[in-house]
Coordinates of C-alpha atoms in Angstrom, one line a residue:
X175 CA 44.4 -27.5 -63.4
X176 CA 47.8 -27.9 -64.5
X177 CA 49.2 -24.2 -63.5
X178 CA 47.6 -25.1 -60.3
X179 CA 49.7 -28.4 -60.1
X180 CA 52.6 -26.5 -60.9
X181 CA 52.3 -23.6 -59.1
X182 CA 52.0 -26.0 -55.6
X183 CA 54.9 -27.9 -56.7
X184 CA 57.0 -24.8 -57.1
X185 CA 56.0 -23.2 -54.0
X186 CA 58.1 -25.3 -52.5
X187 CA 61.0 -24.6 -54.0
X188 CA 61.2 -21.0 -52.2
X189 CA 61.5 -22.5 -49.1
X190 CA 64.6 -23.2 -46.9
X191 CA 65.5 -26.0 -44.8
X192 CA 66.2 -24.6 -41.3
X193 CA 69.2 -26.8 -41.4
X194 CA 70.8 -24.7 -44.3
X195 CA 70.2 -21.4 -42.4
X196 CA 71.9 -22.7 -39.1
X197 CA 75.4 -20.4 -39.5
X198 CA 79.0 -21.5 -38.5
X199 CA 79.3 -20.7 -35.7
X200 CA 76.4 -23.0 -33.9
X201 CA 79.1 -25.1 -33.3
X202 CA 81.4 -21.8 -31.2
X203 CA 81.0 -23.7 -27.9
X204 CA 81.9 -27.0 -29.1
X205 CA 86.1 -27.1 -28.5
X206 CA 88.5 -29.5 -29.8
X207 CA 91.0 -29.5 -26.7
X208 CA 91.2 -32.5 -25.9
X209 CA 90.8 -31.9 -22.1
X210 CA 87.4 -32.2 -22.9
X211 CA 87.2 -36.5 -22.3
X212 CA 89.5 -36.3 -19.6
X213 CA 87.0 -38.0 -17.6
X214 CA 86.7 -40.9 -20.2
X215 CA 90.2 -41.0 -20.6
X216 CA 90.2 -41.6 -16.9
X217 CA 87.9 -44.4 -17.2
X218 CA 89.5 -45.6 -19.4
X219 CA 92.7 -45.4 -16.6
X220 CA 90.2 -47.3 -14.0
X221 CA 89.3 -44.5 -12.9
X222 CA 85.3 -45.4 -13.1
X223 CA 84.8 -46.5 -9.6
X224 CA 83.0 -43.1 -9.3
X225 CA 79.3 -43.2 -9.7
X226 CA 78.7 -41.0 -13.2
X227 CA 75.6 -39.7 -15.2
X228 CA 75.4 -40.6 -18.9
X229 CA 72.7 -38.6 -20.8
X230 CA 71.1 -39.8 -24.1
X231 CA 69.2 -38.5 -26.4
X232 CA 65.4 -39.9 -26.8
X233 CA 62.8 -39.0 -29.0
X234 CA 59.8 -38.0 -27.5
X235 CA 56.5 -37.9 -30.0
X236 CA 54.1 -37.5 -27.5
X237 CA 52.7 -41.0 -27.5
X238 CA 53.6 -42.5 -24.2
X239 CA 51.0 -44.5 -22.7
X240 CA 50.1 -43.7 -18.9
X241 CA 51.5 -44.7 -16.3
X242 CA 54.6 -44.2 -18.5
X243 CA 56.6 -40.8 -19.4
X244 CA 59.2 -40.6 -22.4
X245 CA 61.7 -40.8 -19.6
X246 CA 60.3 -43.3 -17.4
X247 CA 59.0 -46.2 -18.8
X248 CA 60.0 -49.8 -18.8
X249 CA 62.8 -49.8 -21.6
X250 CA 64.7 -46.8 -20.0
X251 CA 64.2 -49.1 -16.4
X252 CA 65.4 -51.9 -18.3
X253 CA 68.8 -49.6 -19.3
X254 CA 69.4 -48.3 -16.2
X255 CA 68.7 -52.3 -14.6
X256 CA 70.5 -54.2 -17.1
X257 CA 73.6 -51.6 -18.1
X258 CA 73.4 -48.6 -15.9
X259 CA 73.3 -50.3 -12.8
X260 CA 76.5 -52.9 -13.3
X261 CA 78.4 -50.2 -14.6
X262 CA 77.9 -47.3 -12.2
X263 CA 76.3 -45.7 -14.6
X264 CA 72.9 -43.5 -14.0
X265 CA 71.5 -43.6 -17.5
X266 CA 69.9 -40.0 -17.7
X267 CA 67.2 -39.8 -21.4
X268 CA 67.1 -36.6 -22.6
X269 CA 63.9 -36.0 -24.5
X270 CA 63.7 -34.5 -27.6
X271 CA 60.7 -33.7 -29.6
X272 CA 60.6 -35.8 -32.8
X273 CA 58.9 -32.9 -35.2
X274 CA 61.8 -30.4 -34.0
X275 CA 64.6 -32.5 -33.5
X276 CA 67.6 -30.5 -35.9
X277 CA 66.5 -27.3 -34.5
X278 CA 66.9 -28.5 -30.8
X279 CA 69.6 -30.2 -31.8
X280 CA 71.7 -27.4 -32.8
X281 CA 70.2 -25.2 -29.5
X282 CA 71.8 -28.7 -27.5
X283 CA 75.5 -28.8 -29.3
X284 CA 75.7 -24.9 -29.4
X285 CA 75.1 -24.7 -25.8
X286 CA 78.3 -27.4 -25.2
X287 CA 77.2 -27.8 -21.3
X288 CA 73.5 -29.3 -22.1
X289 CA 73.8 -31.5 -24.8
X290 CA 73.8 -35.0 -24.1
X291 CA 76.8 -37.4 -24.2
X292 CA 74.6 -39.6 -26.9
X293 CA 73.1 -37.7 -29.6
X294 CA 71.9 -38.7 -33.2
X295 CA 70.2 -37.6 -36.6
X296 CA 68.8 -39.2 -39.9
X297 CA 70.2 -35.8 -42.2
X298 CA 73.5 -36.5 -43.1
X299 CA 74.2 -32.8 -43.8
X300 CA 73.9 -32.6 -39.8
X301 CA 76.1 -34.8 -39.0
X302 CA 78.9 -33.6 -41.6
X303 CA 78.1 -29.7 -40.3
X304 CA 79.2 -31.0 -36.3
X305 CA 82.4 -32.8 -37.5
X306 CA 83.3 -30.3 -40.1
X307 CA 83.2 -27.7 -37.2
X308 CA 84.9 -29.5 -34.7
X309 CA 82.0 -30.6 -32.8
X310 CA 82.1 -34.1 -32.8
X311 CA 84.6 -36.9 -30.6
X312 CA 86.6 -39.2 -33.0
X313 CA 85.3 -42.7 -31.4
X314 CA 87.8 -45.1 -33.6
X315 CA 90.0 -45.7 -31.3
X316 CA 87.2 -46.3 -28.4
X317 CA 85.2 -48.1 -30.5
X318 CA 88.4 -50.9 -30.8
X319 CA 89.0 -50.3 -27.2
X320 CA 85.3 -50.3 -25.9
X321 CA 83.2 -51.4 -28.9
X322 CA 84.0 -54.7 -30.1
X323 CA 80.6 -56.4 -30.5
X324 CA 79.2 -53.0 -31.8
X325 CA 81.9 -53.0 -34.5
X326 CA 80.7 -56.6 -35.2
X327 CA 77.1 -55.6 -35.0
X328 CA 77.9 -52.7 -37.3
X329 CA 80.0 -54.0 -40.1
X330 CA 83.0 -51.9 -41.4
X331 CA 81.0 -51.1 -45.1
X332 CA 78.2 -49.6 -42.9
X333 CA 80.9 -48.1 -40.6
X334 CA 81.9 -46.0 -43.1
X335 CA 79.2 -43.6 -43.5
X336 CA 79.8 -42.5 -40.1
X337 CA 83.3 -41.2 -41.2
X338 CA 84.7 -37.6 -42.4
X339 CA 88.2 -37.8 -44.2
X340 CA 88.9 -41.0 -42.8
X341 CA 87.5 -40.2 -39.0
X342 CA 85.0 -41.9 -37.4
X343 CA 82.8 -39.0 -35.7
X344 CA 79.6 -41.5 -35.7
X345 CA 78.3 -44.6 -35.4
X346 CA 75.4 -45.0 -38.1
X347 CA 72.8 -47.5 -37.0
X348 CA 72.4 -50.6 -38.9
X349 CA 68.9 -50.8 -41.4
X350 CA 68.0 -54.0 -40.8
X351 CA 66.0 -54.3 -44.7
X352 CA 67.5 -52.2 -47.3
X353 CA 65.4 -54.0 -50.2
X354 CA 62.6 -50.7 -51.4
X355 CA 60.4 -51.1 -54.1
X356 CA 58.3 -53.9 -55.5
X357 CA 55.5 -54.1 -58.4
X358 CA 52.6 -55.9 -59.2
X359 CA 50.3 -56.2 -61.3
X360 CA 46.5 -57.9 -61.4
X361 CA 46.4 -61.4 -62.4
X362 CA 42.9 -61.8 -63.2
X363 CA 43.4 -58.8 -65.9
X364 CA 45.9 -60.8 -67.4
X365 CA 43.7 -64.5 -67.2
X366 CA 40.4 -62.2 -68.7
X367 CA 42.5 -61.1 -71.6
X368 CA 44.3 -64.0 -71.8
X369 CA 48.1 -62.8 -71.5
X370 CA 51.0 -63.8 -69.9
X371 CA 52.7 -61.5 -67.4
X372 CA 55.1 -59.4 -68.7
X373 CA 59.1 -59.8 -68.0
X374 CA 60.1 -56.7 -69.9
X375 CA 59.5 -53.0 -70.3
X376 CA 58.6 -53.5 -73.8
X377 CA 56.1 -56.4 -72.7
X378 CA 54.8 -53.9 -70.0
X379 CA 53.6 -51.4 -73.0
X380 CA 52.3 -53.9 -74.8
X381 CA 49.9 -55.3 -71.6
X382 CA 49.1 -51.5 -70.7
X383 CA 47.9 -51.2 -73.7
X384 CA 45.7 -54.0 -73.8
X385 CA 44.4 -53.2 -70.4
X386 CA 43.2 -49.6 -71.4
X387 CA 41.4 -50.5 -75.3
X388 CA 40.2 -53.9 -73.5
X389 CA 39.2 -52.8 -70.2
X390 CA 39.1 -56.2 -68.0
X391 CA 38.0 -54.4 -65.1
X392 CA 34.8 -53.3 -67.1
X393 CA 35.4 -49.9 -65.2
X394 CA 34.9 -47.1 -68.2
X395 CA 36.6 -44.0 -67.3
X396 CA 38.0 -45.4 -63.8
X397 CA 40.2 -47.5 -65.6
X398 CA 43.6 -46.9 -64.7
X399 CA 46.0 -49.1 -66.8
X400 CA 49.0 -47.9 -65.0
X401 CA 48.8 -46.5 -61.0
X402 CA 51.3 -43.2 -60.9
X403 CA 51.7 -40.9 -57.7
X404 CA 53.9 -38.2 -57.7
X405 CA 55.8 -40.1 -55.0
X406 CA 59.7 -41.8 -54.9
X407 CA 58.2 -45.6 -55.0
X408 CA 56.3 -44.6 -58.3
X409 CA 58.8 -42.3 -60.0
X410 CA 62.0 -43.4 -58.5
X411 CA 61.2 -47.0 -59.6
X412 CA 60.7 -46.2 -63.1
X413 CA 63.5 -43.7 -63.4
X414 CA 66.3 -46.1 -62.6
X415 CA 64.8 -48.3 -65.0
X416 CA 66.5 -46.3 -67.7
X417 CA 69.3 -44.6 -65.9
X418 CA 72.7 -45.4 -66.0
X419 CA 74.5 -45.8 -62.9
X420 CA 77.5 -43.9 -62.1
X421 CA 79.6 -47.1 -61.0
X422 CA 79.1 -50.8 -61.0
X423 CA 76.0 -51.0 -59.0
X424 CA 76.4 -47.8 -56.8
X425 CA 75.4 -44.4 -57.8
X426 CA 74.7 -40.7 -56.3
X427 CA 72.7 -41.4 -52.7
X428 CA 70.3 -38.1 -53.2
X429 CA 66.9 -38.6 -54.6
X430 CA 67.8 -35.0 -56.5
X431 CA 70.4 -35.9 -58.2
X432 CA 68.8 -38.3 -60.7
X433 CA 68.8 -35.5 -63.6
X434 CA 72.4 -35.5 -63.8
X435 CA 72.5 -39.6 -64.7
X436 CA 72.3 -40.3 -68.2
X437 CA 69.0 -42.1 -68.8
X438 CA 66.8 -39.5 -66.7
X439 CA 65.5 -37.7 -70.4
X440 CA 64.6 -41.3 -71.8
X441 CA 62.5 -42.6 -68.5
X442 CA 61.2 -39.1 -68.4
X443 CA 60.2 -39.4 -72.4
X444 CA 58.4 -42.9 -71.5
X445 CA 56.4 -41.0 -69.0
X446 CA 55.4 -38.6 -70.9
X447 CA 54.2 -41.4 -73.3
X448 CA 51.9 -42.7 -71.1
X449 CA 50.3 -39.8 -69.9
X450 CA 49.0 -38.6 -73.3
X451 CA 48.2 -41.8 -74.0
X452 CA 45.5 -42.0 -71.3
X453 CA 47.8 -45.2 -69.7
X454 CA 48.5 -43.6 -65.9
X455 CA 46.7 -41.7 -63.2
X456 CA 45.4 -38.7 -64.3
X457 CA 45.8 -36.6 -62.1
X458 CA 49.1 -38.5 -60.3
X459 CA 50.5 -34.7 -59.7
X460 CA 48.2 -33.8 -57.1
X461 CA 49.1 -37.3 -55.1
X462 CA 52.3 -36.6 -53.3
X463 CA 51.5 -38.5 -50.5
X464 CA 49.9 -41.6 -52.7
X465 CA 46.4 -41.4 -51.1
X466 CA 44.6 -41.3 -54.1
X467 CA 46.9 -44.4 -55.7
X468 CA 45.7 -46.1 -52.5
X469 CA 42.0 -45.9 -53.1
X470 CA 42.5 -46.5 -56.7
X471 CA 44.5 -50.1 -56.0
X472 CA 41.5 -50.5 -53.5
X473 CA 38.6 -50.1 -55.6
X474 CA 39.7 -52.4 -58.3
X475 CA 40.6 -49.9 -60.9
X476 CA 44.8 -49.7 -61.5
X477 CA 46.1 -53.0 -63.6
X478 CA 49.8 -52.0 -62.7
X479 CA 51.6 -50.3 -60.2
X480 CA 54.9 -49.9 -58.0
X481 CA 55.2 -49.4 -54.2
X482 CA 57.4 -50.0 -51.5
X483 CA 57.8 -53.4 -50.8
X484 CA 55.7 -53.7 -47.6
X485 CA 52.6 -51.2 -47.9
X486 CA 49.9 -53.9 -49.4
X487 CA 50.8 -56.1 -47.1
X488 CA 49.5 -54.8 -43.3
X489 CA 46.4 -56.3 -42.1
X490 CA 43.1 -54.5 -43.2
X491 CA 45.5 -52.6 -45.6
X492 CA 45.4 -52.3 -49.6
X493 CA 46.0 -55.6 -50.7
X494 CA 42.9 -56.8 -48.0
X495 CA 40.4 -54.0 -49.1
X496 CA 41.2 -55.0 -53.0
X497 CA 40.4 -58.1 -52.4
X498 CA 37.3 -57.6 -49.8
X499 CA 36.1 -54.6 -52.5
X500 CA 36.3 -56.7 -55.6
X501 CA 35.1 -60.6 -55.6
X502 CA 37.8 -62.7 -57.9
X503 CA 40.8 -60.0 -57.6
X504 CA 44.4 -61.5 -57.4
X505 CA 47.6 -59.7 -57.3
X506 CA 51.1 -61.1 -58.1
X507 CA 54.5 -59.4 -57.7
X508 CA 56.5 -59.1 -60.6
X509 CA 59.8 -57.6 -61.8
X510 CA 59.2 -56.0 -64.5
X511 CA 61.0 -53.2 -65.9
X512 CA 64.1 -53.6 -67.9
X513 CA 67.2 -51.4 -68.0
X514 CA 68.6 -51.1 -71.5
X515 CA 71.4 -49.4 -70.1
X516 CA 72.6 -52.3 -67.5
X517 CA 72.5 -55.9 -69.6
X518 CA 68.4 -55.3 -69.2
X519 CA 68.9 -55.8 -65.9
X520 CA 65.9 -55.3 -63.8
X521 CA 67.6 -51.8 -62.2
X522 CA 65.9 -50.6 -59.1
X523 CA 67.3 -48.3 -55.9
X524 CA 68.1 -49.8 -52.6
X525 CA 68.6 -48.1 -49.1
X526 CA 72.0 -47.4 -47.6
X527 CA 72.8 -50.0 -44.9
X528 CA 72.9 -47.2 -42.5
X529 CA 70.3 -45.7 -40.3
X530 CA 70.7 -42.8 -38.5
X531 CA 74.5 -41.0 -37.5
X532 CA 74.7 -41.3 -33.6
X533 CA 77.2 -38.6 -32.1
X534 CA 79.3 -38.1 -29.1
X535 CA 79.9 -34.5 -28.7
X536 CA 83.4 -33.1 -28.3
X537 CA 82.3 -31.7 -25.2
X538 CA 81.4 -35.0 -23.7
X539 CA 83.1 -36.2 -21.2
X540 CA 81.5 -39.6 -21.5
X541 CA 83.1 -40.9 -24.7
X542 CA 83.9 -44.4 -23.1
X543 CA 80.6 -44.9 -21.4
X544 CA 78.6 -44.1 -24.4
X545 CA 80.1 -46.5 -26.3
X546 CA 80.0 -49.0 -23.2
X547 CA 76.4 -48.4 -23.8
X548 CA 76.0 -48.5 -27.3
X549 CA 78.4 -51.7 -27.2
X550 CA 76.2 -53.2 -24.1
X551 CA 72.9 -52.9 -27.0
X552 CA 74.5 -54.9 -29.3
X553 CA 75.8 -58.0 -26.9
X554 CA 73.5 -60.9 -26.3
X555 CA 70.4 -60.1 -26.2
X556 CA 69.9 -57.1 -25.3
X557 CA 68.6 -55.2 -28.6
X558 CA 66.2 -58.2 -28.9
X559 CA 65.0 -57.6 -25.5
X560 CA 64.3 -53.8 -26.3
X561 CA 62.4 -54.3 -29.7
X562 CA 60.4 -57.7 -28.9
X563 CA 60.1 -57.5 -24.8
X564 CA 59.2 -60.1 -22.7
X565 CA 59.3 -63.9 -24.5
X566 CA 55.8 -65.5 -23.7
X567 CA 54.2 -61.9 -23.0
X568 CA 55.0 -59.9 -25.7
X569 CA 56.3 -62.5 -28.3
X570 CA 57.1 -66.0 -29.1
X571 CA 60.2 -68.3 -30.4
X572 CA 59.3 -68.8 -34.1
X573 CA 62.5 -70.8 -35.3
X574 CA 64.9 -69.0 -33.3
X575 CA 62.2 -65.3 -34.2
X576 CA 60.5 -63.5 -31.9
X577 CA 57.4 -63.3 -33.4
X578 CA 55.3 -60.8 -31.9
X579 CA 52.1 -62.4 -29.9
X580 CA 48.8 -61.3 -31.8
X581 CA 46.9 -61.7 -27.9
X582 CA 49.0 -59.8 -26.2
X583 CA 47.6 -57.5 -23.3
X584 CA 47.8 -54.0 -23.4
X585 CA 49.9 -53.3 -20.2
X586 CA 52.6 -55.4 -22.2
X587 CA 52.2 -54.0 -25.5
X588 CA 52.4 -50.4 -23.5
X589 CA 56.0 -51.4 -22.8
X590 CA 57.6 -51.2 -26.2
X591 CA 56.1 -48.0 -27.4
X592 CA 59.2 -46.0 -28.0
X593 CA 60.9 -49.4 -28.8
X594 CA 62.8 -48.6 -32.0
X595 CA 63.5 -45.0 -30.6
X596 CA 65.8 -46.9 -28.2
X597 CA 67.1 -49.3 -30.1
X598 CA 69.1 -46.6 -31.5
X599 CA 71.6 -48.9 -33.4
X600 CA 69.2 -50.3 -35.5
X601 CA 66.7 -49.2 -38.0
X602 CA 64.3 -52.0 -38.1
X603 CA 64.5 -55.6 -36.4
X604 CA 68.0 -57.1 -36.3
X605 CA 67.9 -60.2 -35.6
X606 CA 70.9 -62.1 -37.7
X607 CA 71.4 -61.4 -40.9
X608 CA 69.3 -59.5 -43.9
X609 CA 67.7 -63.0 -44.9
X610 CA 67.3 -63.5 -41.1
X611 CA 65.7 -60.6 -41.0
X612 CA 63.6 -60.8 -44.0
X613 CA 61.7 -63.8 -42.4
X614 CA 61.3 -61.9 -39.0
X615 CA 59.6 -59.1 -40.7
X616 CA 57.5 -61.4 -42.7
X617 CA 56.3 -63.3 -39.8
X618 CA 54.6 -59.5 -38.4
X619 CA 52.9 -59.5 -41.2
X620 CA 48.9 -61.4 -41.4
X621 CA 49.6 -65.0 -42.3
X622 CA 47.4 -64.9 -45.5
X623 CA 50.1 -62.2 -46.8
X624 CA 53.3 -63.2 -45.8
X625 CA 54.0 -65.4 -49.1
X626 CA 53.4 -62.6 -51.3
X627 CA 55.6 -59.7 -49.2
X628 CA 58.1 -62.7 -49.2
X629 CA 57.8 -62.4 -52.9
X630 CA 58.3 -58.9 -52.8
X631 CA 61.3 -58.9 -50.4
X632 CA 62.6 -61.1 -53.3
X633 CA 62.1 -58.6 -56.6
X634 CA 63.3 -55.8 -54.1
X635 CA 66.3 -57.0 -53.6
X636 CA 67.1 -58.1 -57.2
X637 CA 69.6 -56.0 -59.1
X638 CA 69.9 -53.1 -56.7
X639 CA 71.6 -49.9 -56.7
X640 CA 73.1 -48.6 -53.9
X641 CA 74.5 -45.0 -52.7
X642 CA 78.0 -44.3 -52.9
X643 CA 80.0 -43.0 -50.1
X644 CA 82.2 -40.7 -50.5
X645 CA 83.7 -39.9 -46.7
X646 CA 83.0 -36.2 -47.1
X647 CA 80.0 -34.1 -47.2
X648 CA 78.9 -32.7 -50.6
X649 CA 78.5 -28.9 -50.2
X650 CA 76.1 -28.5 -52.6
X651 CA 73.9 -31.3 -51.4
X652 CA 73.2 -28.8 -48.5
X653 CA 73.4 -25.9 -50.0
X654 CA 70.9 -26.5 -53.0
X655 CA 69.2 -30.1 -52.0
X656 CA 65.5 -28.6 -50.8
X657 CA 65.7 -26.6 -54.2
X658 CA 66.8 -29.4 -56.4
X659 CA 64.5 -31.7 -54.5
X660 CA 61.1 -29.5 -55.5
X661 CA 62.5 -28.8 -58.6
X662 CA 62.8 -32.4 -59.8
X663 CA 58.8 -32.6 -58.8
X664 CA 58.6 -30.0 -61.2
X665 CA 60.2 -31.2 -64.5
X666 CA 58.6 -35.0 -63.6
X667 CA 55.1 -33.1 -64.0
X668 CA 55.8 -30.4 -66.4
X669 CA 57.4 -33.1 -68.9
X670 CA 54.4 -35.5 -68.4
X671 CA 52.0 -33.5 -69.2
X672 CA 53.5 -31.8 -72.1
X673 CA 52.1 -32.6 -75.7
X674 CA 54.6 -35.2 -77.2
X675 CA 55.7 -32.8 -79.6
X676 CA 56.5 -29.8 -76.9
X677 CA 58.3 -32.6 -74.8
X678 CA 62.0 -31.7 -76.4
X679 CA 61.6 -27.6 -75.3
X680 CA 60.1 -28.4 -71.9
X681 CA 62.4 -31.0 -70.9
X682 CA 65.3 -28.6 -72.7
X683 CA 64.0 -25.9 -70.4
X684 CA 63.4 -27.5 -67.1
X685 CA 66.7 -28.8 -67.4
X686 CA 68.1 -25.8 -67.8
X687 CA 66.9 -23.9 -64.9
X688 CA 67.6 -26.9 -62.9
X689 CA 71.2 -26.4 -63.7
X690 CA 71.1 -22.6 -62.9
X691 CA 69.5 -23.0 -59.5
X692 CA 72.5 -25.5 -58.0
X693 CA 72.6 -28.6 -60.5
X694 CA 75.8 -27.5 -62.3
X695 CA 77.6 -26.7 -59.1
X696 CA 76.1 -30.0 -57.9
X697 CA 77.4 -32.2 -60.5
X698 CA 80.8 -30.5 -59.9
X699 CA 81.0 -31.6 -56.9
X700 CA 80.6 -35.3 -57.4
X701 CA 81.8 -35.6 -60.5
X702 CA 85.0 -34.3 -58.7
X703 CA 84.5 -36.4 -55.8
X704 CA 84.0 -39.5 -57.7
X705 CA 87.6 -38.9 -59.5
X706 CA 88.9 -38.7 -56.0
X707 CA 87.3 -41.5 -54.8
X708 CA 88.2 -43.6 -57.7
X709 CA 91.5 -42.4 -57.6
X710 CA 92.2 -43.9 -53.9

């Protein structure tokens, strides 16, 4: 079984992102005359009295509810009502399909007449390929022109992942949350044994031990002290509980790149330890996708476990069937895991405050409008209006929180389908700030839950680490990031499940060819990047 494991993890590795493959000169249509924003530069002049076409980019995932099209459906009639219209501006949405979005993408920018004036990604790779190459408008100085409540909205810290060498070639969206990962653990376990809850990583041992010789459960071989998937809210979480970060509380962004921070041998030694000591899943190498953790929390049989901070929490989801499936279950959130290498800090990884890059094109001549638009989203209330619709039909005033209505008729909940693919400046619900928004998200959530998520949002955002940004792309995040991705599946698996005596070689090993197939050239890169960044 294990040569199997290996052998699917691996087969990854051979792949290569289309997105890697795309050569120089996509970008041979895109110019960097200036001519090209003339027309905004006009505008700009007063110029506008014109009547002009503004095309934006929309996802399209093939959900859209008759009578509507991705297209033509109320939010794009509310855009072309609310901003188009008082503007002169015929809002045109130019539909792309979700599942092939780079690779039409890169047909769009290379063709320099069809792209749209408004186009975005989530792969930062993409964006810094299209500014690198010229491809790109720098908005800074319509964004202080045109954008002021955006630039407000935005926040200059979030600002600055849009930026290349000190330009500003996109406007990230804002993530409303960046709190991740959570962990809990089964209270009743601990009342049956009679123990407290653990605050430490030690203290964690200690209780998973107890759990697997005592068995509160009373589940034999089903017991699963410890729940493990082969996922980032399982392995990710108990990684930085060991590593060092590279500065203060900020460290590399890429998931990869955790085997070049010291600390990755020692978590990866700990995980080893409970493996052959019968403490985790099984078989947590086959679960990339956490299905099988899933079930296991379900049916009563994992003591212990880490997730992202909102999955138990949906109604009729895992923390519901645990506690339908097994009479007297409780669950409580806890922050567990200590980092000996930060003041025992309880160390854990939170998202970038950006969401996705959105991109004018050089070619655009509809700088000024776009941001007109963008800036129009994030002025009263417009981006509420977009994500919550119609107050009294689609939601209610909570304290000052639209609070989506649980009655609500399907002709209005048809009308914010593609809802957060057009609120394009935010990832997630922005409604004030992250506390703000904490408490709207909680209020989606089934009333019998919403204490515990809040509890969660709480140890999710305690002693976080966050990405650095270093205002340039890293080459060899692109060039070897779907490799070194796979390949850190593979050493997380092959060092688990080595004997605790073979760990030394096959850690030694997997190291080693990590570093041959881009990890030297990697840590290079940002450990020269860093300098520079320090050095500014």
């Amino acid at each position: 079984m294990t040569v199997n494991v290996h052998q699917g993890v691996l087969k990854k590795a051979i792949g290569i992102g289309l997105t890697a493959i795309m050569g120089v000169s996509l970008l041979a249509g895109c110019s960097n005359d200036s001519k090209n924003n003339t027309a905004s530069e006009g505008a700009a002049a007063g110029e506008s009295a014109k009547r002009v076409t503004l095309k934006v980019e929309v996802f399209d995932r093939g959900n859209s509810p008759a009578p509507h099209t991705i297209t033509n459906n109320y939010l794009t009639k509310l855009v072309q009502e609310k901003f188009g219209d008082p503007n002169n501006i015929n809002v045109e949405f130019v539909p792309i399909q979700r599942s092939e979005e780079v690779t039409k993408l890169n047909v769009l920018m290379a063709s320099n007449t069809d792209v749209p004036d408004i186009v975005f990604t989530y792969d930062s790779s993409v964006f810094y390929r299209y500014a690198q190459q010229g491809g790109l408008t720098d908005v800074g100085e319509i964004l202080d022109e045109y954008g002021p409540n955006l630039k407000k909205f935005i926040g200059e810290d979030t600002l600055a992942f849009g930026q290349l060498e000190g330009q500003q070639y996109a406007i990230p969206g804002k993530r409303a949350i960046t709190g991740r990962y959570s962990s809990y653990i089964r209270q009743d376990w601990l009342d049956k044994l009679g123990l407290p809850v653990p605050t430490t990583t030690d203290e964690l041992y200690t209780t998973l031990k107890a759990f697997k010789e005592k068995d509160p459960g009373n589940l034999g071989s089903k017991n699963i002290p410890m729940g493990m998937a082969l996922a980032p809210a399982q392995f990710e979480t108990l990684i930085f509980s060991f590593m060092k970060p590279i500065s203060g509380d900020l460290t590399y962004s890429q998931r990869y790149e955790l085997p070049l921070h010291e600390g990755f041998k020692d978590a990866l030694q700990f995980l080893n330890k409970l493996y052959n000591e019968g403490m985790i899943s099984k078989d947590f190498s086959l679960d990339e996708d956490k299905t099988q953790l899933a079930k296991d929390i379900q049916n009563g049989n994992v003591g212990y476990w880490s997730e992202d901070v909102d999955v138990l929490f949906y109604a009729d989801g895992t923390l519901d069937n645990l506690y339908k499936n097994v009479e007297g279950s409780k669950v409580l959130p806890v922050d567990v895991l200590t980092n000996a290498n930060v003041d025992n800090k309880h160390i854990k990884s939170r998202y970038a405050s950006n969401g996705m890059y959105i991109m004018i094109p050089k070619s655009s001549k509809r700088a000024v409008e776009a941001v007109k638009y963008l800036d129009w989203m994030a002025s009263d209330n417009n981006l509420i209006d977009i994500q919550n619709g119609v107050e009294g039909e689609n939601y209610d005033l909570v304290d000052g929180i639209p609070v989506a209505k649980t009655d609500v008729s399907q002709e209005f909940a048809d009308r914010l389908f593609n809802a957060g693919d057009m609120a394009i400046i935010s990832n997630g619900k922005n409604i004030g700030d992250q506390a703000t928004n904490e408490k709207a998200w909680a209020l989606g959530f089934p009333e019998r839950n919403r204490e515990m998520l809040t509890q969660s949002i709480a140890i999710a955002n305690a002693d976080t680490v966050g990405p650095l940004v270093f205002g340039k792309p890293i080459e060899a995040e692109s060039q070897y990031g779907t490799t070194l991705k796979d390949k850190l599946n593979v050493i997380i698996v092959k060092t688990a499940m080595a004997k605790p005596e073979q760990f030394e070689a096959v850690y030694e090993q997997e190291m080693k060819d990590y570093m041959t197939l881009g990890g030297t050239k990697l840590k290079e890169e940002l450990e020269k990047s860093f300098k520079e960044l320090s050095a500014q």
